Coordinates of N, CA, C and O in Angstrom, one line a residue:
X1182 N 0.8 -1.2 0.0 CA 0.0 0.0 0.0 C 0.9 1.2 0.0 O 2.0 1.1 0.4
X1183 N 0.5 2.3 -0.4 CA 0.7 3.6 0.1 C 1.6 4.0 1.2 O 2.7 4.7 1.1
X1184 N 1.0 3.6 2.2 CA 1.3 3.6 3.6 C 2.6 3.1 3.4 O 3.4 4.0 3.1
X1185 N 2.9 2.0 3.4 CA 3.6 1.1 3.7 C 5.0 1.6 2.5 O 6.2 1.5 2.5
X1186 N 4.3 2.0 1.8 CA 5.7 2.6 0.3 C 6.2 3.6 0.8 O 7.4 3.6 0.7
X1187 N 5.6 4.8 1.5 CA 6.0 6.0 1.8 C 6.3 5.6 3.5 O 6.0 6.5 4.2
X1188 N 6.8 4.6 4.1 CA 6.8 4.8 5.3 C 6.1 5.4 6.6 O 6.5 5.6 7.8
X1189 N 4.4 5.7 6.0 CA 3.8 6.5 6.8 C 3.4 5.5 7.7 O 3.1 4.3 7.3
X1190 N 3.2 5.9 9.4 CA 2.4 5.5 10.4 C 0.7 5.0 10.0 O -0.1 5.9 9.7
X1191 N 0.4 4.2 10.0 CA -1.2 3.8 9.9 C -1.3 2.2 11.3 O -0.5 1.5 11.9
X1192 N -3.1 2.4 11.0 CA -3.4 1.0 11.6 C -3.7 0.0 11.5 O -4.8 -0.2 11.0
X1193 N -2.8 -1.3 11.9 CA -3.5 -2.8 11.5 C -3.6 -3.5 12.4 O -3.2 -3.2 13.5
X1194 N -4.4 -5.1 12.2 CA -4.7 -5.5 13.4 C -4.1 -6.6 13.2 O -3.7 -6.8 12.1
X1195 N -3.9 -7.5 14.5 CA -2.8 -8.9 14.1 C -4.0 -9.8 14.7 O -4.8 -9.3 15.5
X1196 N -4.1 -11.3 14.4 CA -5.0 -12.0 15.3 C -4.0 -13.0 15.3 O -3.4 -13.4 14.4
X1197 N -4.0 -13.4 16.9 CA -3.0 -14.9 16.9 C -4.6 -15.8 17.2 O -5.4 -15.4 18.1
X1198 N -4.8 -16.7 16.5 CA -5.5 -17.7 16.5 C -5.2 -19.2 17.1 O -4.1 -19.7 16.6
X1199 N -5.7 -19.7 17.8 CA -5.1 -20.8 18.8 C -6.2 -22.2 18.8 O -7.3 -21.9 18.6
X1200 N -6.0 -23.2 18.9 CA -6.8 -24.0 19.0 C -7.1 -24.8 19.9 O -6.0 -25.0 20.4
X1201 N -7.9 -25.5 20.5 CA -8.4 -26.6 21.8 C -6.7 -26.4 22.6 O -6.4 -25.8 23.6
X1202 N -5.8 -27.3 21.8 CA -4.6 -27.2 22.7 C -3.8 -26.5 22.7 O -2.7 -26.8 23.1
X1203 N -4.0 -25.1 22.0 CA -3.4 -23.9 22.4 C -1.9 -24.3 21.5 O -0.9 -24.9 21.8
X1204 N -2.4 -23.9 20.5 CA -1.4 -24.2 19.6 C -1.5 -23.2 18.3 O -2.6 -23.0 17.8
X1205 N -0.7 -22.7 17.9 CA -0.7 -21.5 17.5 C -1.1 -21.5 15.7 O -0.1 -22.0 15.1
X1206 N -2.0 -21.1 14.9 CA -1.9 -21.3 13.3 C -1.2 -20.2 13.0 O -1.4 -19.1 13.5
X1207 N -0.4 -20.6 11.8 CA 0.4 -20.0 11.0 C 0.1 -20.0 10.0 O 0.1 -21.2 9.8
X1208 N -0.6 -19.1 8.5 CA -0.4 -19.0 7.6 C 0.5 -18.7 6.6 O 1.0 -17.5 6.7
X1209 N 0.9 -19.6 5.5 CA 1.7 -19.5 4.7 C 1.8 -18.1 3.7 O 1.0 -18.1 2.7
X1210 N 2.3 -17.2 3.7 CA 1.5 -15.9 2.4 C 1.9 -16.6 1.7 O 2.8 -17.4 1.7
X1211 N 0.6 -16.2 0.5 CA 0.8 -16.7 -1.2 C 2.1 -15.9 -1.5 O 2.6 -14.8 -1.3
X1212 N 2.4 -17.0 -2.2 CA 3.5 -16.0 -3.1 C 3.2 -14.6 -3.8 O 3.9 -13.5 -3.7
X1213 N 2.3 -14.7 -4.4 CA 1.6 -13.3 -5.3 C 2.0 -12.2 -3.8 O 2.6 -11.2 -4.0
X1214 N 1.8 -12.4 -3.0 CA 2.0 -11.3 -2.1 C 2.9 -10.4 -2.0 O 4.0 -10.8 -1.5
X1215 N 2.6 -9.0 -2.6 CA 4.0 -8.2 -2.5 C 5.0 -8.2 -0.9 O 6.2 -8.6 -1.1
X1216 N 4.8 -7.8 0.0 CA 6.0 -8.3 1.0 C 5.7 -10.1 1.3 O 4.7 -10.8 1.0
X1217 N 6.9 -10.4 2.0 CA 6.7 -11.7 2.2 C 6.2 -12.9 1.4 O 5.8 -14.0 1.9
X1218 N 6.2 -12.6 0.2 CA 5.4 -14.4 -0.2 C 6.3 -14.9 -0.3 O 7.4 -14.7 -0.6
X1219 N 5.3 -16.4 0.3 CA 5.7 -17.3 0.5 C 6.4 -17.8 1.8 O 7.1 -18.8 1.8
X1220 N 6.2 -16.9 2.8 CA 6.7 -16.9 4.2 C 5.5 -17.2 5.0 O 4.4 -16.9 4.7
X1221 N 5.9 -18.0 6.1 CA 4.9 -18.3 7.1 C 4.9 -17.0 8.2 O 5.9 -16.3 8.6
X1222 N 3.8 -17.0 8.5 CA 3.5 -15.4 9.0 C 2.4 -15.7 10.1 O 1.9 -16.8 10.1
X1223 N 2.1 -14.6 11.0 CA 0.8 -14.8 12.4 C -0.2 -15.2 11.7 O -0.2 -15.0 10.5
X1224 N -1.3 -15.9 12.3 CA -2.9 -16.2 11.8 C -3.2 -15.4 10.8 O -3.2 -15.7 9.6
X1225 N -3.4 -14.2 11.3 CA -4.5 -13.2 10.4 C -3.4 -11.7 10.9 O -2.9 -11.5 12.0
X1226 N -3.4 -10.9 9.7 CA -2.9 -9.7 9.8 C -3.9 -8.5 9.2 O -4.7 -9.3 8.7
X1227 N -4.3 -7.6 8.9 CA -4.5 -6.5 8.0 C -5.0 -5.1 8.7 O -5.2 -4.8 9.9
X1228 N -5.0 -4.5 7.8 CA -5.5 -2.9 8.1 C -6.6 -2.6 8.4 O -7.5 -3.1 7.7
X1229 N -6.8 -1.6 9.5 CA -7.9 -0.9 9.6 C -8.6 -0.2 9.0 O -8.0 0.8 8.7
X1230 N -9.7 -0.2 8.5 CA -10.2 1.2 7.9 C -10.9 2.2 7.9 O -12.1 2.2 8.3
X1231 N -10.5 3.2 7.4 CA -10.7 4.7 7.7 C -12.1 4.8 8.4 O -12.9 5.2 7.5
X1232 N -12.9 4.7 9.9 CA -13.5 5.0 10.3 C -13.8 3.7 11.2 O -14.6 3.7 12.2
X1233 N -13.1 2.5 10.6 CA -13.5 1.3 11.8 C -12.7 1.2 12.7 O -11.6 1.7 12.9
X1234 N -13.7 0.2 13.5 CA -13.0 0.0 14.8 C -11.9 -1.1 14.5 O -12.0 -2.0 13.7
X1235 N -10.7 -0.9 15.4 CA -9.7 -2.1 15.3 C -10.1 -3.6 15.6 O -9.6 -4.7 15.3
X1236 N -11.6 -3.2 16.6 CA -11.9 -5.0 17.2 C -13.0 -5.2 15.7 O -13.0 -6.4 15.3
X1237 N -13.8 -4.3 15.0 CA -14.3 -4.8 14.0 C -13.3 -5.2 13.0 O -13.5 -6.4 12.6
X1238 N -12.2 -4.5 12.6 CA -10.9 -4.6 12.2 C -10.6 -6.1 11.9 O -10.7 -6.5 10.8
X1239 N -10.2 -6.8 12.8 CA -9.8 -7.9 13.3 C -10.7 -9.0 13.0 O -10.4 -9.8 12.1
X1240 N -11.9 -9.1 13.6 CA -13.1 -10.2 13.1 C -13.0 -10.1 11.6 O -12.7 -11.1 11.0
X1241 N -13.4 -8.7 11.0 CA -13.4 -8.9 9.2 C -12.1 -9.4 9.1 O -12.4 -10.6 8.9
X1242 N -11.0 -9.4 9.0 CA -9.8 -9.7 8.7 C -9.3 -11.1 9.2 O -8.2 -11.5 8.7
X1243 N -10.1 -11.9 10.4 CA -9.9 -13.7 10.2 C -11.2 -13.7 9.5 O -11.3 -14.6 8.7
X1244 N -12.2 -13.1 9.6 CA -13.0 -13.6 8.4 C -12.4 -13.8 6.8 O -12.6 -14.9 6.2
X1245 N -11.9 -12.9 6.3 CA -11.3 -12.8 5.1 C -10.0 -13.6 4.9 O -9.4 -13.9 3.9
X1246 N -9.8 -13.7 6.0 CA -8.1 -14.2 5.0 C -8.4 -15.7 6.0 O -7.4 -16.4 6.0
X1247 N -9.4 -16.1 6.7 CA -9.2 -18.0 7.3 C -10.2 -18.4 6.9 O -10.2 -19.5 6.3
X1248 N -11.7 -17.4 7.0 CA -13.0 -18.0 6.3 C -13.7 -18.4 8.2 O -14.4 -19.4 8.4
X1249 N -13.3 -17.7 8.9 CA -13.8 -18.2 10.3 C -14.7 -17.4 10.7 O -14.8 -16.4 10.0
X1250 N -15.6 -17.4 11.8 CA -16.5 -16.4 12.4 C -16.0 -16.6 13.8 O -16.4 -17.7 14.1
X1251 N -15.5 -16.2 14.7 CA -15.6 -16.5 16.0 C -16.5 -15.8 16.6 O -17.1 -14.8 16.2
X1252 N -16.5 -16.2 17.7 CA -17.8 -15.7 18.9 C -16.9 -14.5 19.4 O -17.5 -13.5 19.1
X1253 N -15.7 -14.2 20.1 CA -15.2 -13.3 20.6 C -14.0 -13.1 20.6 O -13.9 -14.0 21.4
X1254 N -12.9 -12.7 20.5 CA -11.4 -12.2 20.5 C -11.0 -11.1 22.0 O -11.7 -10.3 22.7
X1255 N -9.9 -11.3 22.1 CA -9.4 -10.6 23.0 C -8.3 -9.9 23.1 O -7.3 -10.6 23.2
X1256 N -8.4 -8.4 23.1 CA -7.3 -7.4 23.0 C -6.3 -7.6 23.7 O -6.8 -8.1 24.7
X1257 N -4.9 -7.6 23.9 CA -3.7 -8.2 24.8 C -3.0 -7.1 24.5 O -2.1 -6.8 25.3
X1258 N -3.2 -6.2 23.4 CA -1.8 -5.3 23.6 C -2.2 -4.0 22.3 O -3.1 -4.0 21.5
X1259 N -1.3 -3.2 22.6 CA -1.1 -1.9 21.2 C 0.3 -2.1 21.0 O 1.0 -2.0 22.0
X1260 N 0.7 -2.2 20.1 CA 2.1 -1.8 19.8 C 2.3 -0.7 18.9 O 1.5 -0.4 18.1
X1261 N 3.5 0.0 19.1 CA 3.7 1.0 18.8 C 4.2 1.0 17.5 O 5.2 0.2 17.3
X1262 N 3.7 1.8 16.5 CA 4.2 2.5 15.0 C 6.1 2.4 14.9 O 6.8 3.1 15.6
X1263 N 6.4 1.5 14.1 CA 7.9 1.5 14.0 C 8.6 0.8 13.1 O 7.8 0.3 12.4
X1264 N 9.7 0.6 12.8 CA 10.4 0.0 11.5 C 9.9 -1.8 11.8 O 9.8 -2.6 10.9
X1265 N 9.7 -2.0 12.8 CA 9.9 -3.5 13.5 C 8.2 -3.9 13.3 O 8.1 -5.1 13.1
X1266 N 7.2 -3.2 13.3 CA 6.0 -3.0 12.7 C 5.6 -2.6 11.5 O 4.4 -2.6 11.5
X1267 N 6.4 -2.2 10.2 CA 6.2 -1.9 9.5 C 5.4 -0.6 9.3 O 4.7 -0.4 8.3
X1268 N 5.7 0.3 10.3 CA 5.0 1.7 10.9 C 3.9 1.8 11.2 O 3.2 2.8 11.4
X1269 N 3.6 0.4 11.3 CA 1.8 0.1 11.7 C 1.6 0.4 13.5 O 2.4 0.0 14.2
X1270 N 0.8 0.9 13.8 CA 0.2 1.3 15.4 C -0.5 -0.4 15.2 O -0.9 -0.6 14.0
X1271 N -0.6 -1.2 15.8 CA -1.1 -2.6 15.9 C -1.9 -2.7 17.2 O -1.6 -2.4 18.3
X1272 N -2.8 -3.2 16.8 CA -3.8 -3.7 17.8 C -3.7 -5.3 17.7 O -3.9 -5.7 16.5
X1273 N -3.4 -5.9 18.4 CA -3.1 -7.3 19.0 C -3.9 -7.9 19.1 O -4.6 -7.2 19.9
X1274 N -4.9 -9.2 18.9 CA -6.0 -10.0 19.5 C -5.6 -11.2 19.6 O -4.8 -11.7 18.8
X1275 N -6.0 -11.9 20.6 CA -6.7 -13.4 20.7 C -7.7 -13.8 20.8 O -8.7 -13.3 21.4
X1276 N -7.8 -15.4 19.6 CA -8.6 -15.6 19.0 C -8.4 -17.2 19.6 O -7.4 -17.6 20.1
X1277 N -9.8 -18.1 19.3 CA -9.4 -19.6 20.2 C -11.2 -20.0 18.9 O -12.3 -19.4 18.9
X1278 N -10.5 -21.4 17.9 CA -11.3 -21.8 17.3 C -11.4 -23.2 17.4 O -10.4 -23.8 17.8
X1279 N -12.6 -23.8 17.1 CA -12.6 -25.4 16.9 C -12.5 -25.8 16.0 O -12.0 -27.0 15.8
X1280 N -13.0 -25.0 14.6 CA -12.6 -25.2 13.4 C -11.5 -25.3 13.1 O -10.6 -25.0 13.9
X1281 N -11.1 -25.7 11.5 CA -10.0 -26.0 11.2 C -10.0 -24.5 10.1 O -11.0 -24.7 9.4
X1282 N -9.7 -23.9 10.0 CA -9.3 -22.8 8.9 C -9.1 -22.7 8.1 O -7.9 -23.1 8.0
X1283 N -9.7 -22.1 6.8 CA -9.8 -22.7 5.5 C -9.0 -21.0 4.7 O -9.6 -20.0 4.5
X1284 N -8.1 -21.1 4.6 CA -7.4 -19.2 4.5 C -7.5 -19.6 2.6 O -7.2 -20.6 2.0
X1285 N -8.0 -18.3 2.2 CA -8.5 -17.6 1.4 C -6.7 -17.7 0.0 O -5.6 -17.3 0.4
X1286 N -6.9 -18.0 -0.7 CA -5.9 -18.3 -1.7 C -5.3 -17.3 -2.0 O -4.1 -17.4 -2.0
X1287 N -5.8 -16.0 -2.4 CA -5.2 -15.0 -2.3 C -4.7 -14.1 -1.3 O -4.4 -12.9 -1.5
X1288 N -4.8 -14.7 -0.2 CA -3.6 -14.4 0.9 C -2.8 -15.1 1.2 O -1.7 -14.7 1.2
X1289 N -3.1 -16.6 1.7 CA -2.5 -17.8 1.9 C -2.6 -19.0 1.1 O -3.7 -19.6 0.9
X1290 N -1.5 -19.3 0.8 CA -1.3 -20.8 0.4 C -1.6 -21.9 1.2 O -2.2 -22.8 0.6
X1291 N -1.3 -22.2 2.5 CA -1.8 -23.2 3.1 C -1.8 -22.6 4.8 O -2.0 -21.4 5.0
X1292 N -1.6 -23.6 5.7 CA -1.8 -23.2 7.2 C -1.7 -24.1 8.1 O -2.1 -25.2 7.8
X1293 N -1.1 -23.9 9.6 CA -0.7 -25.6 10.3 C -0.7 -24.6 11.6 O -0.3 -23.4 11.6
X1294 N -1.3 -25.3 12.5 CA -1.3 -24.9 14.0 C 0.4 -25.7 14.6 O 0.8 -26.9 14.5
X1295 N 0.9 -24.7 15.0 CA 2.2 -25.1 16.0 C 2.3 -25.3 17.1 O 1.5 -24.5 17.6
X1296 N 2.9 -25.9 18.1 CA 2.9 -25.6 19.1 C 3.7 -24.7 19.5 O 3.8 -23.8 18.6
X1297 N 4.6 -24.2 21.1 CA 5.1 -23.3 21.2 C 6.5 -23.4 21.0 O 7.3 -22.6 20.6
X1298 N 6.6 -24.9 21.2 CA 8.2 -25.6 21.0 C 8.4 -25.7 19.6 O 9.5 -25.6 19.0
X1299 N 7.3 -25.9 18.8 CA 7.7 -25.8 17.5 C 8.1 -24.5 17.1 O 9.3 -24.5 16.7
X1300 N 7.5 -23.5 17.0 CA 7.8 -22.5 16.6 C 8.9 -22.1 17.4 O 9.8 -22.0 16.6
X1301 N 9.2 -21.9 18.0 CA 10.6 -21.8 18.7 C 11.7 -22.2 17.5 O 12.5 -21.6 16.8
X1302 N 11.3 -23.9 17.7 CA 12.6 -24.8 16.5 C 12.4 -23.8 15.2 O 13.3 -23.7 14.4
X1303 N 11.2 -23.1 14.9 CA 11.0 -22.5 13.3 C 12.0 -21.1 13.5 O 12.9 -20.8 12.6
X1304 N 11.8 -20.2 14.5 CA 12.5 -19.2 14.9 C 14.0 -19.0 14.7 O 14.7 -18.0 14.2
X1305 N 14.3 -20.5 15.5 CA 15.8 -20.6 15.7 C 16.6 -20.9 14.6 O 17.7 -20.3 14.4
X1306 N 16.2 -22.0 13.7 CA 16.8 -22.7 12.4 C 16.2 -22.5 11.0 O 16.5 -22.9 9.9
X1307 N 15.0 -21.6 11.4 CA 14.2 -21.7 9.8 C 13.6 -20.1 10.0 O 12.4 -19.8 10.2
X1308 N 14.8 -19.1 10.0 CA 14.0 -17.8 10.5 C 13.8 -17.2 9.1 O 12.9 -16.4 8.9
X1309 N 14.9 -17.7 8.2 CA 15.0 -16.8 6.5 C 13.2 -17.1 6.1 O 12.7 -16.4 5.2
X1310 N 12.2 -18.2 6.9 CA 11.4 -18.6 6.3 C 10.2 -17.9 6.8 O 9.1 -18.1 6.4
X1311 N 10.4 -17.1 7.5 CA 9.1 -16.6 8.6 C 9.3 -15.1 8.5 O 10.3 -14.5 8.4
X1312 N 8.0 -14.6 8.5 CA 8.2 -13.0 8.1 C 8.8 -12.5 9.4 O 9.2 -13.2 10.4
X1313 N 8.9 -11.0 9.1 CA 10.2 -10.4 10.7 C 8.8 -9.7 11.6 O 9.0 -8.8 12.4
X1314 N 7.6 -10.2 11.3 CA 7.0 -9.6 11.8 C 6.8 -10.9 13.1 O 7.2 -10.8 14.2
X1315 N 6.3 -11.8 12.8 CA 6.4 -13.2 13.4 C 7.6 -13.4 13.9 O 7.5 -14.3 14.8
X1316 N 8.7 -13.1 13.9 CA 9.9 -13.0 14.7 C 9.7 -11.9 15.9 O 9.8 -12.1 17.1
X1317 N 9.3 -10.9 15.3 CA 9.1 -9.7 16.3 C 8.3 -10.2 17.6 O 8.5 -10.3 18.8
X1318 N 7.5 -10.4 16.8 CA 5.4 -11.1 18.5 C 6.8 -12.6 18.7 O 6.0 -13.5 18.7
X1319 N 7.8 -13.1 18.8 CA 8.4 -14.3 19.4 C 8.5 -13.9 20.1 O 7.8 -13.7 21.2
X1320 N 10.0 -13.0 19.5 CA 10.9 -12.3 20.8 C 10.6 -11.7 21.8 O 11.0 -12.1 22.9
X1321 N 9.7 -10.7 21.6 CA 9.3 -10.2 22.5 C 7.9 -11.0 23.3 O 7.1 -10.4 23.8
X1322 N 7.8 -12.6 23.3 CA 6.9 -13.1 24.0 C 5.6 -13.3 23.8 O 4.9 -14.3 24.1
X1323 N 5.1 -12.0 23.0 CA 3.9 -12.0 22.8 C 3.0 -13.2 21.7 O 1.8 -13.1 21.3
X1324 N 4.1 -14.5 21.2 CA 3.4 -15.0 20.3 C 2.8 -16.1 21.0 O 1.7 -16.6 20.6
X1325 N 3.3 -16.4 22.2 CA 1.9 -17.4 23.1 C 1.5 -16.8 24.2 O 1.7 -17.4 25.2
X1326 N 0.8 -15.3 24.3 CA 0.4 -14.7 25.1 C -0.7 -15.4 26.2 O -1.2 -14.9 27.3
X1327 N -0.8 -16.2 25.8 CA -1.9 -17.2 27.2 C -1.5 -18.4 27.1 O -1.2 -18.8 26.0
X1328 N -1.3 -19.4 28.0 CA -1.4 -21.0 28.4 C -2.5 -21.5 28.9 O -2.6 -22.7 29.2

């Protein structure tokens, strides 16, 4: 986008999506995707828009890119506009489904719930494969923000 070419500050929302045993999905971006294709990346990512709310934000955005409805999500954090965000102000959610998630082809190529130790092993040995945004919510803890 725009935003993101010119470096300007804007808003998006991240959803980490989790399942019965708290195991984290990762979608694959399509290749077609200008940053990152073909990297494994958080559940669901995208932008706010110009007059919505970040928690409406969020529900449309695992609607559109998993094909899910959930009953409720939960706010855990704001992160702040920065190179490490891609100058996005981020609103954070957790999400917990029974379904299996069916992500939308033109965002994602495919999708696998991890555990915490796995993604750790993906972190450590397989980082060229994972966007830096998904590196970022590790490091700093926030990628299994509940047990």
């Amino acid at each position: 986008t725009d935003a993101h070419r010119q470096l300007l500050p804007h808003r998006s929302v991240q959803v980490l999506l989790f399942d019965a045993e708290n195991r984290l999905y990762l979608q694959r971006r399509s290749k077609k995707r200008r940053f990152y294709g073909g990297r494994w990346d958080i559940s669901a990512r995208g932008h706010v828009h110009v007059n919505e709310a970040a928690h409406d934000a969020a529900f449309r955005t695992l609607r559109y890119q998993l094909g899910l409805n959930v009953d409720k999500m939960q706010h855990i954090r704001q992160l702040p506009a920065c190179a490490e965000t891609g100058h996005e102000f981020v609103s954070l959610y957790v999400a917990k489904s029974l379904r299996q998630p069916s992500p939308n082809p033109e965002v994602a190529s495919e999708g696998y719930f991890y555990t915490q130790e796995e993604l750790t092993c993906l972190v450590r040995d397989f980082r060229e494969l994972l966007t830096p945004g998904l590196v970022t919510l590790w490091e700093s803890g926030l990628a299994f923000p509940v047990s």
